[in-house]
Amino acid sequence: SKSRARLLASLSGLFGMVNLELEEALEQLEEILLSADIGTATTADILTDLRATARGEKIDPEDIKMVLRGKILEVLRMGTDKGETTESPSALRYSPDGLTVWMVMGANGMGKTTTIGKLAARLRGEGKRVLVAACDTFRAAAVDQLEEWANRAQVDIHRPQEGETEPWKVVEAALDEALTPLPDESGRLPYDVMIVDTAGRLANNVDLNEELEKMVKVTSKRLPAAPAEILLVVDASIGRNAVEQARIWQEDIGVTGLVVTKLDGTARAGFVVSVVRDLNLPVKLVGVGEKLEDLRDFDAENYVDALFGYNPQQARLLEERMGALMRERAEKEAAEKRLIEEQSRKMLAEMTKGQKQQQAASKGGGGDSMFELVTADG
């Protein structure tokens, strides 16, 4: 896209400069990163790291590439699972036993219905039994569109009863269907995963948000561990605005992760870094096309390298360069720690020596003589 081309052109211009002055380079880089929606906090960290890496008043363009890649990967690999699981924070969470429920939400036009269809197809391909619950009762065509995607994915769909306008009642009925054991006396449930579609909404739509909160409560009442995921679908092309939407929904509803659509070919997709850093919220999946199979797990390395135009060989060299820098810093920190420990030992030894001398003087009668001298003066 044109926006990504501008980003790469700006970075190429910066990397191609000869005798790069540190502060001039950092000023240009700051402007480039902020325009790509990387976010102020991560940009500030990158600039700080580059100042620590630079030798003197000059900066090597390869060091800029190295720190840029390394710092953003560090952010994207943040442990955002809050200790609930040992899995990657980007991994989709399943209920430990029984039915897994995922809710999918987002504004109209973000690709929510398409994402549900792709996700259902993927789960079916993994051998899971899937029920899609059509709970968008606010838009007339929503249920039919979702049914079309369910048919393409070859999974079952639960439609609202004629005239039903309460989404939470649709969720309740869908749960009844999904939690009714099969009639074959095995006791097994008919489905492994239920994906709940919700009405397209903006973050500031109070009525719809309250409806969603009610749907979450109904679900968790039936299944205490549910929903295992509340996924927010956002379009990469809207950039930083997606962060503000996610912030509101996370506070009101409790979003567990993002599905980013149209991630291919947009420089504004730098907002992914902002989401992870600012909201401690992982990206779970990315949509890269219109086909059923065009839904992928989020891969931090692939994302960063595509965003900044690094080919595999460049990425490997930058990884090695960063590794060498980390080892150098670790050795420097270890040397400083050893020096501090040695100084502490010397200070302790001097203090111990002084205490022993004082005790020896006291035992030799020096203390009595001093007492006598003081009392005599008195």
Short mmCIF file of C-alpha atoms in Angstrom, two decimals, residues 126-273:
data_model
loop_
_atom_site.label_atom_id
_atom_site.label_comp_id
_atom_site.label_asym_id
_atom_site.label_seq_id
_atom_site.Cartn_x
_atom_site.Cartn_y
_atom_site.Cartn_z
CA GLU A 126 -8.71 -29.42 13.35
CA GLY A 127 -11.46 -31.97 14.03
CA LYS A 128 -13.49 -29.86 16.45
CA ARG A 129 -17.28 -29.72 16.47
CA VAL A 130 -18.42 -26.12 16.17
CA LEU A 131 -21.68 -24.26 16.80
CA VAL A 132 -22.01 -20.64 15.68
CA ALA A 133 -24.54 -18.61 17.69
CA ALA A 134 -26.11 -15.79 15.63
CA CYS A 135 -26.79 -13.20 18.35
CA ASP A 136 -26.80 -10.04 16.23
CA THR A 137 -30.52 -9.31 16.44
CA PHE A 138 -30.11 -5.61 15.59
CA ARG A 139 -29.23 -5.93 11.91
CA ALA A 140 -31.69 -7.73 9.65
CA ALA A 141 -29.14 -9.23 7.27
CA ALA A 142 -26.61 -10.21 9.93
CA VAL A 143 -28.01 -13.68 10.65
CA ASP A 144 -28.29 -14.59 6.97
CA GLN A 145 -24.72 -13.43 6.30
CA LEU A 146 -23.42 -15.46 9.22
CA GLU A 147 -25.38 -18.51 8.05
CA GLU A 148 -23.76 -18.21 4.63
CA TRP A 149 -20.30 -18.28 6.25
CA ALA A 150 -21.30 -21.17 8.52
CA ASN A 151 -22.39 -23.15 5.47
CA ARG A 152 -19.08 -22.42 3.75
CA ALA A 153 -17.25 -23.59 6.87
CA GLN A 154 -19.58 -26.63 7.12
CA VAL A 155 -20.51 -25.99 10.75
CA ASP A 156 -23.85 -25.71 12.57
CA ILE A 157 -25.55 -22.41 13.34
CA HIS A 158 -28.07 -21.46 16.01
CA ARG A 159 -30.49 -18.84 14.67
CA PRO A 160 -32.73 -16.62 16.81
CA GLN A 161 -36.38 -17.63 17.10
CA GLU A 162 -38.77 -15.63 14.93
CA GLY A 163 -39.27 -12.20 16.50
CA GLU A 164 -36.55 -12.64 19.14
CA THR A 165 -34.76 -9.30 19.71
CA GLU A 166 -32.89 -9.97 22.97
CA PRO A 167 -29.33 -11.18 22.23
CA TRP A 168 -28.86 -12.63 25.73
CA LYS A 169 -31.89 -14.88 25.19
CA VAL A 170 -30.34 -16.13 21.95
CA VAL A 171 -27.13 -16.93 23.83
CA GLU A 172 -29.11 -18.78 26.48
CA ALA A 173 -30.94 -20.87 23.87
CA ALA A 174 -27.68 -21.60 22.04
CA LEU A 175 -26.11 -22.75 25.30
CA ASP A 176 -29.10 -25.05 25.87
CA GLU A 177 -28.43 -26.63 22.50
CA ALA A 178 -24.67 -26.89 22.99
CA LEU A 179 -24.90 -28.29 26.53
CA THR A 180 -27.56 -30.95 25.86
CA PRO A 181 -25.75 -34.34 25.81
CA LEU A 182 -25.99 -36.48 22.71
CA PRO A 183 -28.80 -39.09 22.80
CA ASP A 184 -26.38 -41.99 22.35
CA GLU A 185 -25.90 -42.56 26.11
CA SER A 186 -22.23 -41.56 25.85
CA GLY A 187 -22.87 -38.38 27.82
CA ARG A 188 -20.80 -36.43 25.32
CA LEU A 189 -21.72 -32.88 24.39
CA PRO A 190 -22.55 -32.26 20.74
CA TYR A 191 -20.02 -29.42 20.36
CA ASP A 192 -16.49 -28.59 21.44
CA VAL A 193 -16.58 -24.86 20.68
CA MET A 194 -19.38 -22.30 20.47
CA ILE A 195 -18.58 -19.02 18.71
CA VAL A 196 -20.94 -16.19 19.63
CA ASP A 197 -21.54 -13.43 17.08
CA THR A 198 -22.52 -10.06 18.56
CA ALA A 199 -24.04 -6.92 17.10
CA GLY A 200 -21.64 -4.58 15.32
CA ARG A 201 -21.09 -1.67 17.63
CA LEU A 202 -18.94 1.35 18.34
CA ALA A 203 -17.19 1.59 21.67
CA ASN A 204 -19.31 4.57 22.72
CA ASN A 205 -22.65 2.79 22.08
CA VAL A 206 -23.76 2.44 25.70
CA ASP A 207 -26.94 0.41 25.03
CA LEU A 208 -25.21 -2.21 22.92
CA ASN A 209 -22.31 -2.44 25.36
CA GLU A 210 -24.74 -3.08 28.22
CA GLU A 211 -26.36 -5.79 26.09
CA LEU A 212 -22.96 -7.40 25.59
CA GLU A 213 -22.26 -7.29 29.34
CA LYS A 214 -25.57 -9.11 29.88
CA MET A 215 -24.57 -11.77 27.34
CA VAL A 216 -21.28 -12.32 29.18
CA LYS A 217 -23.11 -12.67 32.52
CA VAL A 218 -25.60 -15.21 31.09
CA THR A 219 -22.73 -17.26 29.67
CA SER A 220 -20.59 -17.21 32.82
CA LYS A 221 -23.62 -18.14 34.94
CA ARG A 222 -24.05 -21.35 32.91
CA LEU A 223 -20.32 -21.99 32.55
CA PRO A 224 -18.14 -20.33 35.21
CA ALA A 225 -15.01 -20.50 33.02
CA ALA A 226 -16.79 -18.94 30.03
CA PRO A 227 -16.30 -17.09 27.87
CA ALA A 228 -12.73 -18.34 27.45
CA GLU A 229 -12.09 -15.55 24.94
CA ILE A 230 -13.70 -12.21 24.14
CA LEU A 231 -12.13 -11.31 20.83
CA LEU A 232 -12.25 -7.81 19.36
CA VAL A 233 -11.99 -7.62 15.59
CA VAL A 234 -10.29 -4.46 14.29
CA ASP A 235 -9.29 -3.27 10.84
CA ALA A 236 -5.56 -2.50 10.60
CA SER A 237 -6.22 0.43 8.28
CA ILE A 238 -7.87 2.50 11.03
CA GLY A 239 -4.63 2.53 12.98
CA ARG A 240 -4.41 4.33 16.30
CA ASN A 241 -8.20 4.70 16.55
CA ALA A 242 -8.33 0.94 17.07
CA VAL A 243 -6.31 1.35 20.26
CA GLU A 244 -8.81 3.80 21.73
CA GLN A 245 -11.72 1.48 20.81
CA ALA A 246 -9.96 -1.46 22.41
CA ARG A 247 -9.25 0.56 25.55
CA ILE A 248 -12.94 1.36 26.12
CA TRP A 249 -14.09 -2.20 25.44
CA GLN A 250 -11.37 -3.66 27.64
CA GLU A 251 -12.50 -1.47 30.56
CA ASP A 252 -16.23 -2.09 30.05
CA ILE A 253 -16.34 -5.69 28.87
CA GLY A 254 -12.93 -7.28 29.41
CA VAL A 255 -11.46 -7.99 25.96
CA THR A 256 -8.96 -10.88 26.02
CA GLY A 257 -7.35 -10.42 22.61
CA LEU A 258 -7.46 -8.91 19.16
CA VAL A 259 -8.11 -10.27 15.70
CA VAL A 260 -6.54 -7.85 13.23
CA THR A 261 -7.97 -7.85 9.70
CA LYS A 262 -6.41 -6.38 6.56
CA LEU A 263 -3.00 -6.56 8.18
CA ASP A 264 -1.27 -7.13 4.85
CA GLY A 265 0.17 -4.01 3.25
CA THR A 266 -0.51 -1.18 5.67
CA ALA A 267 2.03 0.91 7.56
CA ARG A 268 -0.64 1.94 10.04
CA ALA A 269 -0.57 -1.64 11.26
CA GLY A 270 2.11 -0.35 13.62
CA PHE A 271 -0.80 0.19 15.99
CA VAL A 272 -0.46 -3.50 16.91
CA VAL A 273 2.57 -2.48 18.96
#
